[in-house]
Coordinates of C-alpha atoms and ligand atoms in Angstrom, one line a residue:
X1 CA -113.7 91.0 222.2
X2 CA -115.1 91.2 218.4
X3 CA -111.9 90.5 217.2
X4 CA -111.5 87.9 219.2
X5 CA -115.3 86.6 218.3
X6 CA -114.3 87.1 214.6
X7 CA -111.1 84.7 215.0
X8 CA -113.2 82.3 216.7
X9 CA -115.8 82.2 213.9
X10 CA -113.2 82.0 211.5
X11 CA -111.4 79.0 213.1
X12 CA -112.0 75.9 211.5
X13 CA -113.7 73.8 214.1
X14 CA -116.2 70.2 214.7
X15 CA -118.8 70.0 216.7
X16 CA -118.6 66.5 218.8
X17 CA -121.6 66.9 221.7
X18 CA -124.7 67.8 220.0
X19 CA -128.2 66.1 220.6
X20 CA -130.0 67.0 217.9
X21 CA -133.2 67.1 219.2
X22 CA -131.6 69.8 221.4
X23 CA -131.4 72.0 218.4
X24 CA -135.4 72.5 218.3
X25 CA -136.0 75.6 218.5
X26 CA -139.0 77.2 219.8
X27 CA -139.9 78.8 217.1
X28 CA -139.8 75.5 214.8
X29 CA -141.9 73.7 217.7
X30 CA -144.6 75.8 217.3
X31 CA -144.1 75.3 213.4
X32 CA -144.0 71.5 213.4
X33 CA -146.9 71.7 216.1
X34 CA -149.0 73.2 213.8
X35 CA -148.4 71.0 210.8
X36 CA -148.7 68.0 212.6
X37 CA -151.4 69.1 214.5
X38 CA -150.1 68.9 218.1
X39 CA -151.4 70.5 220.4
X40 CA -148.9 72.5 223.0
X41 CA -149.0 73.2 226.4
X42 CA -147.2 76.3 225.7
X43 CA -149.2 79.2 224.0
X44 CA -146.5 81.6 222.7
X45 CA -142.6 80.9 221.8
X46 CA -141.5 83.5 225.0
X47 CA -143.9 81.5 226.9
X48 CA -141.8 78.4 225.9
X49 CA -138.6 80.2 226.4
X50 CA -139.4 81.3 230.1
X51 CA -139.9 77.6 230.7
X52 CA -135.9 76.9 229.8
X53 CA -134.8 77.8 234.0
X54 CA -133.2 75.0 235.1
X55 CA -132.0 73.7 238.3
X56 CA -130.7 70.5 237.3
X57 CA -129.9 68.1 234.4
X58 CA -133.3 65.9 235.1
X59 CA -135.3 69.2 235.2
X60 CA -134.0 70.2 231.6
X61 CA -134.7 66.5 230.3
X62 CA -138.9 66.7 231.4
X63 CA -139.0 69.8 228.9
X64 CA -136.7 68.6 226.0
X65 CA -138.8 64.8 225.6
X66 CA -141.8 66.9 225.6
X67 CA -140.2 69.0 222.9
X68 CA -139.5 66.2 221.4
X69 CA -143.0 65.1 221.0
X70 CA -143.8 67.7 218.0
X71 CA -141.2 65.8 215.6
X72 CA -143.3 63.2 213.6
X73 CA -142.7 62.9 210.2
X74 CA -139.4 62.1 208.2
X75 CA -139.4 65.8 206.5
X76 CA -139.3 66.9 210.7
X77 CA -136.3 65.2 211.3
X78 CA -134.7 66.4 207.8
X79 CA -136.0 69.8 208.6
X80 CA -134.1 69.8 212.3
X81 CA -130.8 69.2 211.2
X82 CA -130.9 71.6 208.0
X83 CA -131.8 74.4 210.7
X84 CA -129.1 73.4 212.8
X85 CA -126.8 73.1 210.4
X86 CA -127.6 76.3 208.4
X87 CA -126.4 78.2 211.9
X88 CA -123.2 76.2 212.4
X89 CA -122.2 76.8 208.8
X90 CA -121.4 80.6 210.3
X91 CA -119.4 79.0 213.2
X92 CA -116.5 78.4 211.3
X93 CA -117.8 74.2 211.9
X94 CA -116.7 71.7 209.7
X95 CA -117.8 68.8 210.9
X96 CA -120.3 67.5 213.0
X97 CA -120.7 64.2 215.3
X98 CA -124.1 64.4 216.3
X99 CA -126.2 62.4 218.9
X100 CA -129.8 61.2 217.9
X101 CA -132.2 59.4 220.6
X102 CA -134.2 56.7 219.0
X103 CA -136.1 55.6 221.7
X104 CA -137.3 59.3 222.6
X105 CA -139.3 58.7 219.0
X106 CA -140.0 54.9 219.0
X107 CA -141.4 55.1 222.2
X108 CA -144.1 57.1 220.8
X109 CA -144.8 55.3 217.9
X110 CA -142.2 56.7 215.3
X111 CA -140.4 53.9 213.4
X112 CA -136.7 54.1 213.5
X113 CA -136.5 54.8 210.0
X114 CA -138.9 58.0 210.1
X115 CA -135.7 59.1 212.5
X116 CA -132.7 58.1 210.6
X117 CA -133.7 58.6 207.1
X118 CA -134.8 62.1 208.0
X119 CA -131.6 63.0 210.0
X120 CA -129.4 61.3 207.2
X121 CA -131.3 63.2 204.5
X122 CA -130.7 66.7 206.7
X123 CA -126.9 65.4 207.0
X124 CA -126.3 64.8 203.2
X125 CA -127.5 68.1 202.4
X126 CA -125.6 69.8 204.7
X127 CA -122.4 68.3 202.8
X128 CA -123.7 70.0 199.5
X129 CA -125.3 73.3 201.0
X130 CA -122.4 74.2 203.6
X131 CA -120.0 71.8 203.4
X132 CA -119.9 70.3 207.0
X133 CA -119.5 66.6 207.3
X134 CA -121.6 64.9 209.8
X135 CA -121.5 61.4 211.3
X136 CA -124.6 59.8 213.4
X137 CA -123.8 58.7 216.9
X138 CA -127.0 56.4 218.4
X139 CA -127.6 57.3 222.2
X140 CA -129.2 55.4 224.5
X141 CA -131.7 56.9 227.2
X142 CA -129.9 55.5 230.4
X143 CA -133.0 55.7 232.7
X144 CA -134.5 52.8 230.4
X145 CA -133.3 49.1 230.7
X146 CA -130.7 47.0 229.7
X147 CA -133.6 45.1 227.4
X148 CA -134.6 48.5 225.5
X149 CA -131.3 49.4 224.3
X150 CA -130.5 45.9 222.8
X151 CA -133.6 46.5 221.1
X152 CA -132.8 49.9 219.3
X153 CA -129.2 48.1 218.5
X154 CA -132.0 45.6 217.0
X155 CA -133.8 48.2 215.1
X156 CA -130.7 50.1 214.5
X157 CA -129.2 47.3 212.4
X158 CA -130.0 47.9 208.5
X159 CA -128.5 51.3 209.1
X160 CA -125.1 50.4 211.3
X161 CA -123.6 51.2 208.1
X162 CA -124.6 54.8 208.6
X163 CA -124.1 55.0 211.6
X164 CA -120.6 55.8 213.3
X165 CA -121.0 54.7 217.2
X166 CA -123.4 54.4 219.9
X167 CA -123.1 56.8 222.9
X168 CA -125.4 57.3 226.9
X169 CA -127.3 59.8 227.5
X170 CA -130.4 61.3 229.7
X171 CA -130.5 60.9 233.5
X172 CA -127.4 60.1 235.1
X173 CA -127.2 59.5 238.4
X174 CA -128.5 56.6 239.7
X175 CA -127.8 54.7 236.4
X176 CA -124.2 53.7 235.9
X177 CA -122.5 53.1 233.0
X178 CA -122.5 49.1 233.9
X179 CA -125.6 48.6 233.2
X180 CA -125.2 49.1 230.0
X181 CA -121.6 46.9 229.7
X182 CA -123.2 44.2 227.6
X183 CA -125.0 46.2 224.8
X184 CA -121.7 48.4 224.4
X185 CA -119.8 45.2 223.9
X186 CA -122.4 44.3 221.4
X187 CA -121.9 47.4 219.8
X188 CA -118.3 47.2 219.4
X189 CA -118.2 43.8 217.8
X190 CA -120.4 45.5 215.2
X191 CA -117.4 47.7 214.9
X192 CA -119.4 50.9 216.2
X193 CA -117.3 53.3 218.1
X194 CA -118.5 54.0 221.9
X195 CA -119.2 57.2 223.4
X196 CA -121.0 57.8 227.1
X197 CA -121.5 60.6 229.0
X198 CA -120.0 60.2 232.2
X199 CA -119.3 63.0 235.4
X200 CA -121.4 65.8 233.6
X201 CA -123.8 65.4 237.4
X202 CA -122.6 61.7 238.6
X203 CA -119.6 61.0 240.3
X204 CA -115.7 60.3 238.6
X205 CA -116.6 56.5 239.6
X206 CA -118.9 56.6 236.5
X207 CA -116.2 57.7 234.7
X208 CA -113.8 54.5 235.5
X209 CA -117.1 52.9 234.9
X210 CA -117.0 54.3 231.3
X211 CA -113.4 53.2 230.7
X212 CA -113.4 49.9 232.2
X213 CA -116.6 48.7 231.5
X214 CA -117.7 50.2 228.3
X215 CA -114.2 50.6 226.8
X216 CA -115.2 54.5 225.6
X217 CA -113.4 55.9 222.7
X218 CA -114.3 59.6 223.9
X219 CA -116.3 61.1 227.0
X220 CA -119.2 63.4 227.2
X221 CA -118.8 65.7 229.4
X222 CA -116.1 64.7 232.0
X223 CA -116.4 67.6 234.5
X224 CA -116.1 65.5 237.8
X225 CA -112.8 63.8 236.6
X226 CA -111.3 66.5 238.0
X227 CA -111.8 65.4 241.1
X228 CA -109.7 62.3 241.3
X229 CA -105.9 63.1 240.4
X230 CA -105.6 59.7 238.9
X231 CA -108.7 59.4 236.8
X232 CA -106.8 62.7 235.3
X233 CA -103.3 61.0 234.9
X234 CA -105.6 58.0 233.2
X235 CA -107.4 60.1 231.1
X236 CA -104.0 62.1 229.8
X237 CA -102.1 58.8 229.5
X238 CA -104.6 57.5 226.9
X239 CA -104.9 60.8 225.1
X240 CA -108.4 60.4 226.0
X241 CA -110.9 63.2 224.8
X242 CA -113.2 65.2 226.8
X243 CA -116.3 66.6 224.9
X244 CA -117.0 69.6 227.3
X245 CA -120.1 71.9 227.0
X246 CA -119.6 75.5 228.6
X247 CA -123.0 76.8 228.6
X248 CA -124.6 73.5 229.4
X249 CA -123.1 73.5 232.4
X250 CA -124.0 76.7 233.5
X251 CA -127.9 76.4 232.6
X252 CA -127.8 73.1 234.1
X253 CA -126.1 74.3 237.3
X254 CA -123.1 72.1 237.1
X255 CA -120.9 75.5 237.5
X256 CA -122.5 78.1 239.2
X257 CA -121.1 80.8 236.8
X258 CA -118.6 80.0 233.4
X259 CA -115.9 82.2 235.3
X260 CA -115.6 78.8 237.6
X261 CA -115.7 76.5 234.1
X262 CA -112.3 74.1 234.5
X263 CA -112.3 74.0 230.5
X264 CA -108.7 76.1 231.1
X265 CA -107.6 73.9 233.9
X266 CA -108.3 70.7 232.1
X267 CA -106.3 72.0 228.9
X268 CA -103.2 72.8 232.0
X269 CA -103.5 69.3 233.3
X270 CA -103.1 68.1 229.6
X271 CA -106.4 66.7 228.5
X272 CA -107.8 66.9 225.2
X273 CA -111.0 69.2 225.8
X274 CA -113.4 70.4 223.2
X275 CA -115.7 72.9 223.3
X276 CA -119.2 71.8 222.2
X277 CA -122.9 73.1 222.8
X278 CA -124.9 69.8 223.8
X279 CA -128.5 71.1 223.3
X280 CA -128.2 74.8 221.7
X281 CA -132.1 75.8 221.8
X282 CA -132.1 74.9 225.2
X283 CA -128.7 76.3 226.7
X284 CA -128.6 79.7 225.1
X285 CA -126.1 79.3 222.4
X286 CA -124.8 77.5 219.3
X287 CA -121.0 76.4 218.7
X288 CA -119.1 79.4 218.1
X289 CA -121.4 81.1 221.4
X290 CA -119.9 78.6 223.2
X291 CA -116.7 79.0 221.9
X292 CA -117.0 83.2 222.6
X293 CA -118.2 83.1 226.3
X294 CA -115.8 80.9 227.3
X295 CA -113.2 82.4 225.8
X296 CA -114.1 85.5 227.5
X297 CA -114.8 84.1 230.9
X298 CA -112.2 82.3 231.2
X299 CA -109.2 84.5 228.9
X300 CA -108.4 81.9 226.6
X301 CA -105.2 83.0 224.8
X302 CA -105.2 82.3 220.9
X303 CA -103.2 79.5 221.2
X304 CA -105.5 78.0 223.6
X305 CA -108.3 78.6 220.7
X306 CA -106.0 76.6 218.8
X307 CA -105.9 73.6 220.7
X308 CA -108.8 73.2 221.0
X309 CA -110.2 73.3 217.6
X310 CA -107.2 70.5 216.8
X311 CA -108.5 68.3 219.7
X312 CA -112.2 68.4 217.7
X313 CA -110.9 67.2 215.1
X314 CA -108.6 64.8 216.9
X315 CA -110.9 63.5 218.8
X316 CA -113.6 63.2 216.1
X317 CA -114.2 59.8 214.3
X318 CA -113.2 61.0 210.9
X319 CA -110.3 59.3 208.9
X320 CA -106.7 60.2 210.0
X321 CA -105.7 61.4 206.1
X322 CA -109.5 63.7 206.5
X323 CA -108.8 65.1 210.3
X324 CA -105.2 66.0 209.7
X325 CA -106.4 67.9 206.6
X326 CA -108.4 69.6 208.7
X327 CA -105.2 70.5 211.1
X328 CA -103.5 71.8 208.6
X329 CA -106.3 74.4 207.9
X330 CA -106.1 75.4 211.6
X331 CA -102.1 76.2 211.3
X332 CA -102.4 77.8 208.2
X333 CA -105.6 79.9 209.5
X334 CA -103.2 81.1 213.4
X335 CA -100.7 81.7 211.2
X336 CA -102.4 83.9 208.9
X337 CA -104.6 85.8 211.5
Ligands
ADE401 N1 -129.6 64.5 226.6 C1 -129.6 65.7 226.0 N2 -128.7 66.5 226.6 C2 -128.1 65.8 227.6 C3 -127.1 66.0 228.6 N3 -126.5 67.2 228.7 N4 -126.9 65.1 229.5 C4 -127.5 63.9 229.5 N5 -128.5 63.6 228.6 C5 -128.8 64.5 227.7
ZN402 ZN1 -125.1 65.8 226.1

C-alpha cells in the first residue's frame, strides 16, 4: 500500500469540494479561542475531537457553525487557509476550488470583507509559499431564505471579481434546489459559475432540480444519482462532474463503510468523479487521505488514479490553456512512475 500511497501523493491533483471552515482544526480553535477571547464549551482538543460522532449530515453541521464561531478577525481567516494549504501542498494538490460561507460569519456580526480579504490574503500566499492556485466559490446556507442569499450576492458584489462562482450548501433535505432558482440566475448574469450540492442525503429529484433549475456547471456530491438510470445517462451525456467526498460520506453515514463507496462504479458508468475531502478536520482526513483509503477500499488500479486526477482538473474552473497544462503533468508523471 505505501507505494501505492507514495504515487498518490506524487500525482498531480485539485482539490474541488472543500469548505474551508471545515479545515479548522481543533487544535487552531482552541488557538483562535484564546486570542479572541471566546469562550468554549469544549475544555480540551480530545474533548473536542470525541464530539466529531456523527449520525447524519444536520448533526455534523450544529458542531461545525459552532466551530465556526471562534474565527473573528481578518488575520483568522488568513490564518485558516495558510494551515490548510500548508498540508495539501504534501498532497501532490495543485489547485484548489474552495467553498467559503458568508452568512455563517455575517450572521454574527463579521463584515463580508473581514471574510474575503482574509481568505484572499491566505489564497495569494499559498501561490507564492507552495504554489497551489486557488479560486473562491461563495456558498449559500440552504436552510436560510431566498431573501438572505440575494443579500450576500449584495454584499458579495465589490469582490465578484475575485470570486469564481456561487455554490449550496448546509442542510439538505427539505430545502430544494428551487428555492434558490432566482438568485443562481442572478448569479449567472454576473457571469459567476454555479455549483450546488445535490443527492449527498436528499433525493436524485434534487439533482434534476440542480440541472434544470439552477443550470449547475458541476455537482457536489452526487451519490444518489445513482439511483435513477437516466439522471446517470444525463449526467454522462453532458460530461457533467461529480465532486465526490469518500470519507465524508462515511462519517456522515451516507455509506455505511468506504468498501460500499460507488466512487469505482460511477467511474464504470462513465462519469467524471473527483475525489475531494469536503470538511478535513471534521471527517478524518485531508486530500491525499482521501485519495489513499479509497483507493484501498475500493482497489483502484493506477489508471483509475489517473482519471481521476484529470477529471479535477477537468472539472475545475481554471482556463483550458492552464488545466491542460496540468494534464500533461499527470501523463508525463504515470508514465514515469
Ligand atoms: N457544509 C459543509 N460541509 C457540508 C456538506 N458535506 N454538505 C452540506 N453542507 C456542508
Ligand atoms: Zn460539502
Amino acid at each position: 500500500m505505501s507505494q501505492t500511497a507514495d504515487f498518490i501523493r506524487g500525482l498531480p491533483k485539485a482539490e474541488l469540494h472543500l469548505h474551508i471552515e471545515g479545515s479548522l482544526e481543533p487544535e487552531q480553535m482552541f488557538e483562535f479561542a484564546r486570542r479572541n477571547r471566546i469562550a468554549l464549551p469544549f475544555a480540551s482538543v480530545e474533548e473536542v475531537r470525541a464530539a466529531y460522532a456523527f449520525s447524519n449530515l444536520q448533526d455534523f453541521l450544529d458542531i461545525y457553525y459552532q466551530g465556526a464561531g471562534v474565527l473573528q478577525t481578518e488575520t483568522d481567516f488568513r490564518d485558516l487557509a495558510l494551515a490548510y494549504f500548508a498540508r495539501v501542498a504534501a498532497d501532490g494538490c495543485r489547485h484548489v476550488e474552495l467553498f467559503f460561507d458568508p452568512q455563517t460569519h455575517t450572521d454574527r456580526g463579521i463584515p463580508f470583507a473581514v471574510v474575503a480579504d482574509g481568505l484572499l490574503a491566505g489564497m495569494a500566499e499559498a501561490q507564492r509559499r507552495y504554489e497551489i492556485s486557488s479560486k473562491l466559490i461563495l456558498c449559500f446556507l440552504r436552510h436560510l431564505d431566498e431573501e438572505a442569499a440575494f443579500a450576500t450576492l449584495r454584499a458579495a458584489e465589490p469582490y465578484l471579481d475575485r470570486i469564481v462562482g456561487v455554490g449550496l450548501d448546509s442542510s439538505e433535505v427539505g430545502h430544494p434546489p428551487a428555492k434558490f432558482e432566482r438568485v443562481f440566475r442572478a448569479a449567472r448574469e454576473r457571469g459567476l459559475k454555479l455549483v450546488a450540492h445535490a443527492g449527498e442525503e436528499g433525493p436524485s429529484a434534487y439533482v434534476w432540480e440542480a440541472l434544470d433549475r439552477l443550470h449547475v456547471d458541476r455537482l457536489d456530491h452526487g451519490n444518489r444519482s445513482l439511483e435513477d438510470e437516466a439522471l446517470v445517462g444525463r449526467l454522462v451525456a453532458e460530461g457533467m462532474t461529480l465532486t465526490v467526498c469518500p470519507l465524508s460520506n462515511l462519517k456522515l453515514c451516507v455509506v455505511k463503510d468506504l468498501e460500499a463507496h460507488p466512487l469505482k462504479r460511477m467511474l464504470q458508468l462513465g462519469l467524471r468523479a473527483t475525489v475531494n475531502s469536503d470538511d478535513p478536520a471534521y471527517f478524518g482526513g485531508y486530500l491525499a487521505d482521501n485519495w489513499i483509503a479509497v483507493t484501498k477500499a475500493l482497489g483502484l488500479a493506477r489508471a483509475e488514479l489517473a482519471t481521476l486526477a484529470k477529471n479535477s482538473f477537468s472539472g475545475s474552473f481554471l482556463e483550458p490553456a492552464e488545466a491542460a497544462e496540468h494534464l500533461a503533468s499527470i501523463d508525463a508523471y504515470a508514465q514515469a512512475a
